[in-house]
C-alpha positions as a printed Julia matrix, in Angstrom:
787×3 Matrix{Float64}:
  14.38   -7.36   20.04
  16.5    -7.13   23.0
  13.49   -7.38   25.4
  12.15  -10.2    23.37
  15.28  -12.15   23.81
  15.49  -11.43   27.44
  12.24  -12.9    28.24
  13.13  -15.97   26.18
  16.32  -16.14   28.14
  14.45  -15.61   31.39
  11.97  -18.47   30.79
  15.22  -20.74   29.8
  16.89  -19.73   32.95
  13.71  -20.66   34.93
  13.66  -24.04   33.31
  17.33  -24.45   34.26
  16.76  -23.9    37.79
  13.59  -26.08   38.03
  14.92  -29.1    36.15
  17.38  -30.71   38.87
  19.0   -33.87   37.32
  19.0   -35.78   40.85
  18.33  -34.93   44.55
  21.08  -33.4    46.32
  23.04  -35.92   48.1
  23.18  -35.46   52.11
  26.8   -34.84   52.52
  29.32  -32.17   52.86
  29.35  -31.48   49.05
  25.75  -30.14   49.2
  26.86  -26.92   50.77
  29.48  -26.43   47.85
  26.9   -27.18   45.16
  24.33  -24.9    46.87
  26.74  -22.21   46.67
  27.43  -22.74   43.01
  23.58  -22.81   42.24
  23.44  -19.55   44.14
  26.4   -17.95   42.06
  24.96  -19.05   38.85
  21.56  -17.56   39.72
  23.28  -14.42   40.6
  25.09  -14.14   37.37
  21.86  -14.83   35.49
  20.21  -12.17   37.27
  22.9    -9.58   36.49
  22.71  -10.88   32.66
  19.08  -10.11   32.66
  19.5    -6.44   33.78
  22.4    -6.26   31.1
  25.25   -6.04   33.78
  27.5    -8.24   31.77
  30.56   -7.48   33.84
  28.94   -8.72   37.16
  27.45  -11.68   35.25
  30.96  -12.7    34.13
  32.41  -12.19   37.85
  29.71  -14.4    39.45
  29.9   -17.07   36.62
  33.73  -17.19   37.03
  33.42  -18.04   40.57
  30.94  -20.55   40.08
  33.23  -22.12   37.59
  36.33  -21.99   39.66
  34.43  -23.59   42.66
  32.98  -26.36   40.36
  36.39  -27.09   38.99
  37.67  -27.6    42.54
  35.0   -29.97   43.12
  35.77  -32.01   39.94
  39.26  -32.51   41.2
  38.41  -34.37   44.2
  38.62  -38.07   44.03
  35.44  -38.66   46.23
  33.6   -36.96   43.31
  35.28  -38.6    40.39
  34.5   -42.06   42.17
  30.73  -41.17   42.26
  29.28  -41.18   38.75
  25.99  -39.57   39.61
  27.53  -36.96   41.65
  30.2   -36.32   38.97
  27.57  -35.69   36.28
  25.83  -33.22   38.71
  28.91  -31.24   38.8
  29.54  -31.42   35.11
  26.24  -29.94   34.75
  27.0   -27.05   37.18
  30.28  -26.5    35.21
  28.37  -26.33   32.01
  25.9   -23.77   33.36
  28.63  -21.69   34.66
  30.11  -21.7    31.1
  26.76  -20.8    29.7
  26.65  -17.73   31.91
  30.11  -16.75   30.92
  29.26  -17.14   27.38
  26.11  -14.75   28.0
  28.43  -12.16   29.59
  30.22  -12.06   26.15
  27.16  -11.6    24.05
  27.62   -8.14   22.96
  31.41   -7.84   23.47
  32.74  -10.83   21.6
  30.44  -13.02   19.83
  32.99  -15.61   18.61
  34.28  -15.98   22.26
  30.64  -16.27   23.64
  30.03  -18.89   20.95
  33.21  -20.96   21.66
  32.51  -20.91   25.44
  28.88  -22.17   24.73
  30.01  -24.93   22.5
  32.5   -25.98   25.53
  29.57  -26.14   27.74
  27.86  -28.12   25.28
  30.62  -30.6    25.11
  30.64  -31.15   28.76
  26.95  -31.71   28.79
  27.16  -34.16   26.25
  29.29  -36.4    28.62
  26.44  -36.46   31.02
  23.88  -37.74   28.52
  21.55  -35.05   29.68
  19.77  -34.0    26.32
  17.51  -31.51   27.97
  20.59  -29.52   29.1
  21.76  -29.66   25.39
  18.43  -28.17   24.49
  18.8   -25.27   26.83
  22.52  -24.58   25.64
  21.51  -24.88   21.94
  18.77  -22.17   22.52
  21.17  -19.93   24.39
  23.47  -20.02   21.4
  20.77  -19.39   19.06
  19.63  -16.43   21.45
  23.09  -14.89   21.29
  23.53  -15.14   17.54
  20.07  -13.65   16.88
  20.94  -10.74   19.38
  23.83  -10.0    16.85
  21.83  -10.28   13.67
  23.2   -13.53   12.78
  19.87  -15.0    12.07
  20.73  -17.82    9.58
  23.18  -19.18   11.87
  20.8   -18.82   15.09
  18.01  -20.85   13.11
  20.49  -23.62   12.73
  20.75  -24.14   16.63
  17.16  -23.27   17.36
  16.2   -26.28   14.91
  18.7   -28.4    16.77
  17.0   -27.5    20.1
  13.47  -28.18   18.48
  14.48  -31.59   16.96
  16.01  -32.73   20.47
  12.8   -31.28   22.39
  10.59  -33.35   19.93
  12.7   -36.47   20.39
  12.4   -36.18   24.25
   8.87  -35.82   24.23
   8.94  -32.45   26.37
   6.07  -30.66   24.99
   6.64  -27.34   26.92
  10.28  -27.16   25.72
   9.17  -28.17   22.07
   6.46  -25.33   22.33
   9.29  -22.95   23.24
  11.63  -23.8    20.79
   8.93  -23.49   18.07
   8.48  -19.88   19.17
  12.36  -19.23   18.94
  12.25  -20.86   15.27
   9.25  -18.68   14.39
  10.91  -15.47   15.65
  14.03  -16.22   13.57
  12.02  -17.02   10.55
  10.43  -13.59   10.77
  13.88  -11.96   10.83
  14.51  -13.81    7.49
  11.48  -12.63    5.77
   9.57  -16.15    6.01
   6.34  -14.67    7.57
   4.0   -17.42    6.47
   6.19  -20.45    8.15
   6.78  -18.03   11.08
   3.04  -17.73   11.77
   2.51  -21.47   11.12
   5.08  -22.28   13.86
   3.45  -19.82   16.17
  -0.17  -21.32   15.76
   1.18  -24.8    16.52
   3.02  -23.44   19.67
  -0.09  -21.56   20.92
  -1.99  -24.79   20.6
   0.31  -26.75   22.66
   1.03  -23.97   25.25
  -2.67  -23.33   25.62
  -3.07  -27.2    26.27
  -0.14  -27.1    28.89
  -1.54  -23.6    30.31
   1.89  -22.24   29.94
   1.34  -18.55   30.36
   5.08  -17.41   29.96
   5.1   -19.03   26.36
   1.62  -17.79   25.54
   2.7   -14.23   25.98
   5.86  -14.74   23.95
   3.65  -16.26   21.03
   1.13  -13.58   21.03
   3.99  -10.94   20.94
   5.78  -12.75   18.11
   2.33  -12.77   16.28
   2.26   -9.02   16.73
   5.58   -8.32   14.91
   4.82  -10.93   12.01
   1.57   -8.72   11.66
   3.56   -5.61   11.87
   5.76   -6.68    9.17
   3.09   -7.45    6.73
   1.34   -4.27    7.57
  -1.69   -5.57    9.22
  -1.67   -3.22   12.06
  -5.23   -4.23   13.25
  -4.14   -7.73   13.65
  -0.81   -6.74   15.32
  -2.74   -4.76   17.81
  -5.1    -7.6    18.66
  -2.27  -10.06   19.4
  -0.66   -7.45   21.61
  -3.76   -6.43   23.34
  -4.3   -10.17   24.21
  -1.0   -10.25   25.91
  -1.85   -7.0    27.72
  -4.78   -8.62   29.19
  -2.62  -11.32   30.51
  -0.19   -8.94   32.13
  -2.78   -6.75   33.78
  -4.58   -9.97   35.01
  -1.35  -10.98   36.95
  -0.61   -7.49   37.92
   2.96   -7.23   36.05
   4.12   -3.79   35.76
   7.2    -4.78   33.75
   5.14   -6.91   31.37
   2.46   -4.13   30.92
   5.64   -1.66   29.92
   6.77   -4.07   27.62
   3.47   -4.4    25.81
   3.02   -0.56   25.73
   6.44   -0.15   24.05
   5.36   -2.84   21.26
   2.06   -1.29   20.8
   3.91    1.96   20.4
   6.06    0.37   17.9
   2.89   -0.72   15.93
   1.37    2.54   16.01
   4.59    4.38   14.9
   5.01    2.13   11.9
   1.55    2.56   10.9
   1.89    6.43   10.97
  -0.03    7.2    14.04
   2.63    9.2    15.8
   0.47   10.88   18.6
  -0.81    7.5    19.94
   2.7     5.98   19.56
   4.0     8.74   21.67
   1.52    8.45   24.34
   2.3     4.53   24.43
   6.0     4.85   24.68
   5.54    7.49   27.54
   3.5     5.21   29.51
   6.16    2.35   28.96
   8.8     4.84   30.18
   6.89    5.91   33.31
   6.58    2.29   34.41
  10.26    1.56   33.52
  11.75    4.46   35.17
  10.73    2.62   38.7
  12.33   -0.79   37.63
  15.94   -1.68   37.05
  15.54   -2.25   33.34
  18.31   -0.35   32.11
  18.4    -1.35   28.5
  14.73   -1.1    28.37
  14.7     2.41   29.61
  17.29    3.34   27.0
  14.83    1.94   24.36
  11.91    3.86   25.42
  13.69    7.35   25.51
  15.12    6.41   22.06
  11.52    5.56   20.56
  10.37    9.02   22.25
  13.22   10.85   20.69
  12.64    9.51   17.21
   9.01   10.43   17.47
   9.64   14.04   18.69
  12.27   14.23   15.79
   9.79   13.25   13.16
   7.06   15.48   14.57
   9.78   18.45   14.4
  10.1    19.1    18.17
  13.88   18.97   17.94
  14.6    20.33   21.31
  12.34   17.75   23.24
  14.07   14.97   20.96
  17.52   16.01   22.19
  16.41   15.8    25.75
  15.12   12.22   25.29
  18.12   11.15   23.3
  20.43   12.55   26.01
  18.64   10.72   28.74
  18.7     7.58   26.69
  22.45    7.89   26.11
  22.89    8.22   30.02
  21.2     4.66   30.26
  23.07    3.15   27.38
  26.24    4.26   29.51
  25.09    2.68   32.65
  24.34   -0.52   30.76
  27.72   -0.38   29.1
  26.1    -1.17   25.9
  28.65    0.45   23.31
  26.5    -0.12   20.11
  23.61    1.63   21.89
  25.89    4.3    23.07
  27.17    4.82   19.5
  23.3     4.97   18.25
  22.25    7.44   20.79
  25.12    9.68   19.72
  24.56    9.33   16.32
  20.86   10.55   16.9
  22.02   13.53   19.08
  24.63   14.28   16.33
  22.16   14.17   13.25
  19.53   16.19   15.37
  22.02   18.92   16.11
  22.65   19.47   12.53
  18.92   20.1    12.42
  18.85   22.72   15.09
  21.38   23.86   13.6
  24.34   23.52   16.2
  27.42   22.0    13.97
  29.75   22.36   16.95
  27.87   19.98   19.08
  26.95   17.48   16.15
  30.85   17.35   15.2
  31.37   16.28   19.09
  28.86   13.53   18.9
  29.93   12.28   15.51
  33.65   12.28   16.58
  32.66   10.0    19.71
  30.54    7.64   17.6
  33.67    7.13   15.33
  35.74    6.3    18.23
  33.14    3.95   19.93
  32.45    2.25   16.32
  36.21    1.9    15.42
  36.91    0.37   18.78
  33.99   -2.34   18.34
  34.54   -2.71   14.7
  31.1    -1.4    13.61
  31.55   -0.55   10.12
  28.08    0.94    9.69
  28.76    3.41   12.87
  32.27    4.21   11.46
  30.74    4.99    7.98
  27.84    7.04    9.04
  29.79    9.17   11.51
  32.51    9.85    9.12
  30.16   10.97    6.39
  28.38   13.25    8.64
  31.65   14.77    9.68
  32.79   15.27    6.06
  29.43   16.59    5.23
  30.0    19.57    8.08
  33.58   20.16    6.69
  32.1    20.46    2.89
  29.52   23.0     4.1
  32.21   24.92    5.78
  34.29   24.79    2.34
  37.04   22.79    4.16
  37.57   20.08    1.63
  40.72   18.71    2.7
  39.24   17.87    6.01
  36.28   16.42    4.4
  38.54   14.3     2.29
  40.24   13.01    5.16
  37.16   11.67    6.71
  35.77   10.28    3.48
  38.95    8.32    2.87
  38.26    6.9     6.56
  34.81    6.23    5.61
  36.15    4.29    2.55
  38.47    2.07    4.42
  35.57    0.91    6.65
  32.95    0.68    3.64
  33.53   -3.1     3.25
  31.61   -3.63    6.72
  28.71   -1.17    5.98
  25.62   -1.41    3.92
  26.19   -0.46    0.17
  23.83    2.5     0.38
  26.37    4.22    2.42
  29.18    3.45    0.15
  27.25    5.23   -2.82
  27.22    8.24   -0.61
  30.85    8.03    0.08
  32.02    8.31   -3.63
  29.68   11.05   -4.18
  31.08   13.3    -1.52
  34.6    12.26   -2.4
  34.0    13.18   -6.22
  32.57   16.61   -4.82
  35.67   17.18   -2.6
  38.27   16.57   -5.51
  36.11   18.79   -7.74
  36.08   21.68   -5.37
  39.9    21.14   -4.91
  40.53   21.11   -8.48
  41.56   17.7    -8.88
  39.32   16.67  -11.71
  40.83   13.52  -12.5
  40.16   11.93   -9.09
  36.8    13.76   -9.1
  35.99   12.06  -12.44
  37.16    8.58  -11.25
  35.33    8.7    -8.09
  32.1     9.89   -9.96
  32.27    6.86  -12.21
  32.71    4.57   -8.86
  29.51    6.45   -7.52
  27.72    5.67  -10.8
  28.68    1.93  -10.34
  27.78    1.78   -6.88
  24.74    3.79   -7.49
  23.33    1.38  -10.15
  24.15   -1.68   -7.77
  22.3    -0.03   -4.92
  19.16    0.45   -7.36
  19.42   -3.2    -8.28
  19.69   -4.15   -4.55
  16.94   -2.08   -3.42
  14.68   -3.29   -6.15
  15.61   -7.16   -5.3
  14.87   -6.29   -1.69
  11.57   -4.65   -2.61
  10.7    -7.77   -4.62
  11.83  -10.08   -1.88
   9.71   -8.15    0.69
   6.61   -8.12   -1.64
   7.08  -11.97   -2.33
   7.31  -12.8     1.23
   4.2   -10.56    1.83
   2.21  -12.33   -1.11
   3.47  -15.73    0.25
   1.91  -14.84    3.69
  -1.15  -13.52    2.52
  -1.66  -16.56    0.13
  -0.76  -18.85    3.04
  -3.31  -17.09    5.27
  -5.95  -17.11    2.38
  -5.32  -20.87    2.02
  -5.57  -21.45    5.92
  -8.79  -19.43    5.86
 -10.15  -21.29    2.84
  -9.13  -24.75    4.49
 -10.88  -23.71    7.79
 -13.9   -22.79    5.86
 -13.94  -26.09    4.03
 -13.4   -28.08    7.27
 -16.44  -26.17    8.9
 -18.48  -26.81    5.75
 -17.53  -30.38    5.76
 -18.42  -30.71    9.48
 -21.69  -29.4     9.03
 -22.29  -31.37    6.04
 -21.55  -34.56    8.1
 -23.85  -33.67   10.8
 -26.61  -33.01    8.3
 -25.72  -36.44    6.59
 -26.2   -38.27    9.9
 -29.53  -36.53   10.83
 -30.86  -37.41    7.53
 -29.47  -40.97    7.58
 -31.38  -41.61   10.83
 -34.57  -40.79    9.06
 -34.25  -41.71    5.46
 -31.33  -44.16    4.23
 -31.81  -43.66    0.61
 -31.87  -39.69    1.03
 -28.56  -40.27    3.27
 -27.08  -42.1     0.32
 -27.85  -39.26   -2.2
 -26.25  -36.85    0.27
 -23.28  -38.59    0.32
 -22.81  -38.59   -3.36
 -23.66  -34.78   -3.45
 -20.73  -34.54   -0.71
 -18.52  -36.47   -3.0
 -19.16  -33.95   -5.73
 -18.74  -30.98   -3.71
 -15.41  -32.16   -2.42
 -14.3   -32.87   -6.04
 -15.43  -29.26   -6.99
 -13.53  -27.84   -4.05
 -10.45  -29.94   -4.77
 -10.57  -28.55   -8.45
 -10.98  -24.94   -7.32
  -8.03  -25.25   -4.81
  -5.96  -27.01   -7.66
  -6.62  -24.08   -9.71
  -6.03  -21.34   -6.95
  -2.63  -23.1    -6.37
  -1.99  -23.01  -10.07
  -2.5   -19.09  -10.06
  -0.45  -18.82   -7.06
   2.65  -20.74   -8.6
   2.35  -18.64  -11.8
   2.41  -15.42   -9.62
   5.57  -16.7    -7.84
   7.14  -17.76  -11.19
   6.55  -14.03  -12.66
   8.07  -12.7    -9.35
  11.31  -14.98   -9.82
  11.52  -13.93  -13.58
  11.43  -10.2   -12.76
  14.22  -10.89  -10.12
  16.1   -12.58  -12.75
  15.81   -9.57  -15.09
  16.86   -7.28  -12.3
  20.02   -9.33  -11.83
  20.81   -9.33  -15.47
  20.08   -5.34  -15.71
  22.87   -4.82  -13.46
  25.07   -5.51  -16.63
  23.95   -2.06  -18.03
  25.82   -0.4   -15.26
  29.04   -0.35  -17.01
  30.5     2.93  -18.3
  33.51    1.19  -20.03
  32.75    2.07  -23.55
  32.34    5.83  -22.54
  35.52    5.91  -20.74
  37.89    5.45  -23.57
  36.04    8.02  -25.62
  36.09   10.65  -22.72
  39.91   10.08  -22.47
  40.51   10.76  -26.33
  38.29   13.59  -26.56
  39.96   15.36  -23.44
  43.44   14.33  -24.71
  43.36   17.02  -27.4
  42.87   20.28  -25.45
  45.31   18.86  -22.84
  48.17   18.31  -25.6
  47.49   21.9   -26.63
  47.69   23.22  -23.06
  51.06   21.1   -22.47
  52.65   22.51  -25.89
  51.76   26.1   -25.5
  53.08   25.89  -21.65
  56.31   24.59  -23.09
  56.67   27.2   -25.76
  55.77   29.88  -23.34
  58.6    28.71  -20.94
  61.16   29.11  -24.08
  59.48   32.59  -24.81
  60.15   33.55  -21.12
  63.85   32.74  -21.32
  64.29   34.91  -24.51
  62.19   37.83  -22.81
  64.88   37.49  -20.04
  67.47   37.82  -22.48
  65.86   40.67  -24.31
  65.28   42.57  -21.15
  69.15   42.25  -20.39
  70.09   43.67  -23.79
  67.5    46.54  -23.49
  65.86   45.46  -26.89
  62.24   47.05  -26.55
  61.0    45.98  -29.84
  61.92   42.22  -29.11
  60.39   42.37  -25.69
  57.03   43.66  -27.08
  57.13   40.87  -29.83
  57.78   38.27  -27.17
  55.12   39.67  -24.99
  52.74   39.55  -27.67
  53.5    36.04  -28.32
  52.98   35.22  -24.76
  49.56   36.82  -24.72
  48.55   34.66  -27.59
  50.09   31.61  -25.96
  47.76   32.13  -22.97
  44.85   32.88  -24.74
  45.5    29.68  -26.47
  45.98   27.88  -23.02
  42.86   29.49  -21.49
  40.68   28.46  -24.85
  41.71   24.8   -24.79
  41.61   24.52  -20.67
  37.92   25.8   -21.1
  37.48   23.21  -23.7
  38.91   20.42  -21.26
  36.71   21.96  -18.34
  33.43   21.86  -20.64
  34.02   18.16  -21.37
  34.61   17.14  -17.71
  31.29   19.42  -16.7
  29.48   17.78  -19.58
  30.13   14.27  -18.47
  29.74   15.02  -14.73
  26.18   16.34  -15.91
  25.29   13.2   -17.77
  26.64   11.04  -14.85
  24.35   12.96  -12.4
  21.62   10.66  -10.78
  18.35   11.87  -12.17
  16.12    8.62  -12.29
  12.95    9.61  -13.96
  13.49   13.41  -13.98
  13.04   15.16  -17.35
  14.76   18.24  -18.53
  15.04   20.49  -21.49
  17.76   18.83  -23.79
  19.55   19.77  -26.96
  19.07   16.59  -29.04
  21.93   17.63  -31.6
  24.36   18.19  -29.07
  23.44   14.99  -27.32
  23.55   13.1   -30.54
  27.03   14.55  -31.5
  28.73   13.84  -28.06
  27.93   10.29  -28.06
  28.54    9.5   -31.73
  32.15   10.59  -31.14
  32.3     9.03  -27.67
  31.08    5.75  -29.41
  33.67    5.75  -31.96
  36.57    6.71  -29.95
  35.62    4.19  -27.29
  35.6     1.37  -30.03
  38.75    2.52  -31.34
  40.34    2.31  -27.85
  39.48   -1.16  -27.84
  40.39   -2.18  -31.38
  43.03    0.08  -32.95
  42.55   -1.7   -36.48
  38.89   -0.51  -36.51
  38.22    2.64  -38.69
  34.95    4.2   -40.09
  33.53    7.44  -41.33
  30.98    8.83  -39.35
  29.02   11.99  -39.26
  26.01   14.05  -37.89
  23.39   15.41  -40.11
  21.46   17.8   -37.7
  18.36   19.75  -38.27
  19.77   23.29  -36.82
  16.01   24.31  -36.14
  15.48   21.37  -33.89
  13.99   22.75  -30.54
  14.97   21.39  -27.21
  12.91   18.33  -25.66
  12.0    17.57  -22.28
  13.48   14.1   -21.79
  15.84   12.26  -19.2
  19.1    12.9   -21.02
  20.99   10.06  -19.47
  18.2     7.51  -20.71
  18.26    8.76  -24.33
  22.08    8.92  -24.33
  22.12    5.45  -23.28
  19.87    4.3   -26.1
  21.96    6.64  -28.72
  25.2     4.87  -27.57
  23.59    1.58  -28.03
  22.41    2.18  -31.3
  25.62    3.73  -32.6
  27.81    0.9   -30.97
  25.48   -1.59  -32.74
  25.96    0.35  -36.17
  29.72    0.36  -35.86
  29.74   -3.44  -34.7
  27.73   -3.84  -38.16
  29.97   -2.04  -40.32
  33.02   -3.78  -38.57
  31.73   -6.99  -39.36
  31.08   -6.2   -43.15
  34.81   -4.89  -43.23
  36.04   -8.25  -42.32
  34.7    -9.7   -45.42
  37.16   -7.56  -47.45
  34.59   -6.41  -49.91
  36.36   -4.46  -52.63
  35.67   -0.73  -52.69
  33.54   -0.86  -49.42
  33.94    2.06  -47.2
  32.11    1.8   -43.59
  29.94    4.81  -42.86
  27.7     5.36  -39.8
  25.16    8.59  -40.08
  23.05   10.03  -37.19
  20.35   12.09  -38.44
  17.88   14.46  -36.66
  14.66   16.33  -37.91
  11.64   17.89  -36.75
   8.25   16.34  -38.33
   5.24   18.45  -37.37
   5.03   17.95  -33.48
   7.49   15.1   -33.53
  11.36   14.88  -33.3
  13.01   12.0   -35.29
  16.39   10.58  -34.62
  17.86    7.88  -37.35
  20.98    5.88  -36.99
  22.12    4.56  -40.3
  24.74    2.11  -41.24
  25.93    0.4   -44.53
  26.6    -3.0   -42.65
  25.68   -6.31  -42.92
  21.95   -5.66  -42.33
  19.44   -7.7   -40.39
  17.57  -10.76  -41.78
  13.91  -10.49  -42.12
  13.26  -13.78  -39.94
  14.91  -12.14  -36.89
  13.9    -8.59  -37.32
  10.96   -9.07  -35.18
  12.68  -10.59  -32.27
  15.65   -7.84  -31.95
  13.8    -6.04  -29.17
  13.08   -9.09  -27.1
  14.99   -9.46  -23.82
  18.1   -11.75  -23.97
  17.91  -11.96  -27.78
  21.22  -11.09  -29.61
  22.92  -11.85  -32.95
  26.25  -11.04  -31.49
  28.75  -14.11  -30.94
  28.96  -15.46  -27.38
  30.31  -13.13  -24.72
  29.83   -9.95  -26.95
  26.27   -9.23  -25.96
  23.66   -9.59  -23.3
  20.65   -9.53  -25.31
  19.38   -6.49  -23.15
  20.41   -3.57  -25.01
  17.71   -3.27  -27.59
  15.18   -4.43  -25.1
  16.43   -1.74  -22.7
  16.22    0.87  -25.65
  12.63   -0.17  -26.5
  11.35    0.28  -22.87
  13.0     3.77  -22.48
  11.54    5.14  -25.64
   8.21    3.57  -25.54
   7.41    3.34  -21.78
   9.71    5.89  -20.35
   8.94    8.84  -23.01
   5.84    7.61  -24.8
   7.79    7.46  -28.32
   8.37    4.73  -30.99
  11.38    2.88  -32.15
  11.37    0.83  -35.28
  13.97   -0.7   -37.73
  14.66   -0.6   -41.47
  17.03   -3.06  -42.97
  18.27   -4.97  -45.99
  20.66   -7.7   -45.82
  24.14   -6.91  -47.12
  23.33   -3.23  -47.59
  22.81   -1.78  -44.08
  20.13   -0.76  -41.28
  18.5     2.25  -40.06
  16.64    2.56  -36.51
  14.5     5.48  -36.25
  13.36    6.97  -33.02
  10.26    9.14  -32.94
   9.67   11.4   -29.68
   6.67   13.94  -29.08
   7.89   17.3   -29.1
   5.61   18.14  -25.98
   7.03   15.16  -23.91
């Protein structure tokens, strides 16, 4: 990406220098303006080779000299020359803005906007186009693609207004590249095709190269590797024709990326080494760093860790020369991660510590979080849990500036650290946070996957429609030729052919209309799936379990506290008995203390069992089945559901019991998913009896019963209640998504739908309901014993 932007900026810089406003006046000022031109050109040269400090130095000298000219009365009194100097000042500010591009984005943008304001006073709209494009380049370089697109579109519209076709094609290319970054592949390719047509008419080789390379990356992102390589090979032919070794290296690099993403690592390695061989003989510091990084990554994937380390270290050297801090951090992070694989934890920790310092300095949250997590992992492996916890807390502080997937890892490791330190309360709380973030990450990843598939589908459909349109145009053209030929011979036959043509067009039109309708239906289905995934996030809450867990663990903790206090009193009595020398009393008190300690141990293990059980159920095991005791699972969720509801509503009371088949075998299933189903059905049962209780029926006693039994080769689970029951007219709808009979705000309509999917699709079982209004309901789950 960096290379791509540099070439675009280089072309813009070339246009800057070639588009003079007016001829230099033959007076003493021409010496000064020539000097300013030279300083700005020098500043841009340094920017091109990533020497931003020197870029700033020469641009500042040009700016100071321009300001001196603008103070002269002779300049102020000459409107034409005044505008000339203003343009030179704007160009100096533009270079200063560029020098801040990877150090201070806001300062860079503010400086360029100041240049834009100065240019606005001159009325030179082409200069405005150039500055808009430069702002877009810098924003895009810093991954602010939506903001970059706004400025590119401004440059595009202004170029169209000016009628400058070369500039218009260049801005079309900029817009398309940014659309590619935002996932709009179809529009990106359409803009590139339009830009290519204009550039070929103008014989603008520089922009033709950029267009073909941009096309290559679009095809990479939609996994059309052959098309990507074809576009890149066309560019390679141009560079070889003009004998541009720097450009050839650039294409080898891009083709290497294509081969790497397509899984052809050997070919990718060959191409990146060819690019590096050329770049080592140029002044392309950043590009050389990129080549070493790519080679190191490929060697790492191939398992050649020592060779990968060598290339990563060489890449680090060039990143340090360029002064590109993010690149330095990335290089050190690569080194640290591969040192862990060797393994050499000492060197790995040195690299991660340096990554942390750099990332913290430039406020790069992702770098801070990744390095802190790696350092914590090393300490965890060494059983140094306090040190691990210290780094994880630093990572947590920086988590708001990092992707959500790293936040999930933070809470998992924090929970692990607290658990190893014996702080089970904090371990549990952070495990709950981990589960919440994990579910959010899963939803986010699914949304991203659907968006990527949607973009790919839209691209393929757009290409298909364009191909069909081209085929239709060719067919129509051929029909037209045939018609003219026939018209010259037989007029009547020509008329008949015209009628046939109208019919063909009508049929084609109907076919296209049907195709568009099918495409719209596909997109509607994708949007509906996206909506369902968003709603599915509501299922991530563990609030109803939390209260039940707290109630369950309180009893053994109360026993531990009480026996501890009694033991303290006994110790005081023991001290008095020892002073008196009363051996009989000493023996009695000792026996009591031993019994108390046994009780404390017993109830401590009970609390430990509850914590371990909940940690086991909160473990991330999506789709992984294991042998599960159904009776134990049913008993646990029945009690947790009741205590959870009691915690929210102290007035709620109901009898509940488990009628378990003691001969029930263990069944292979996803415990967490079946637990969610049970919890949902039991909660619904308690809700039903609670609603019936509010009717104040004399003699009514609310009861919820969970039954388990084995039938032939199947396991049956029944959740029975004597609540309000379910009317027959809505019984068939209860498993539909978003259908709920609960009051607004108390139900999402997803619980039974989710339960149905888990039982039928996830475990190959059945779920049904029997109910009678006013008497109660019974949900029946049937699972195959061999599942």
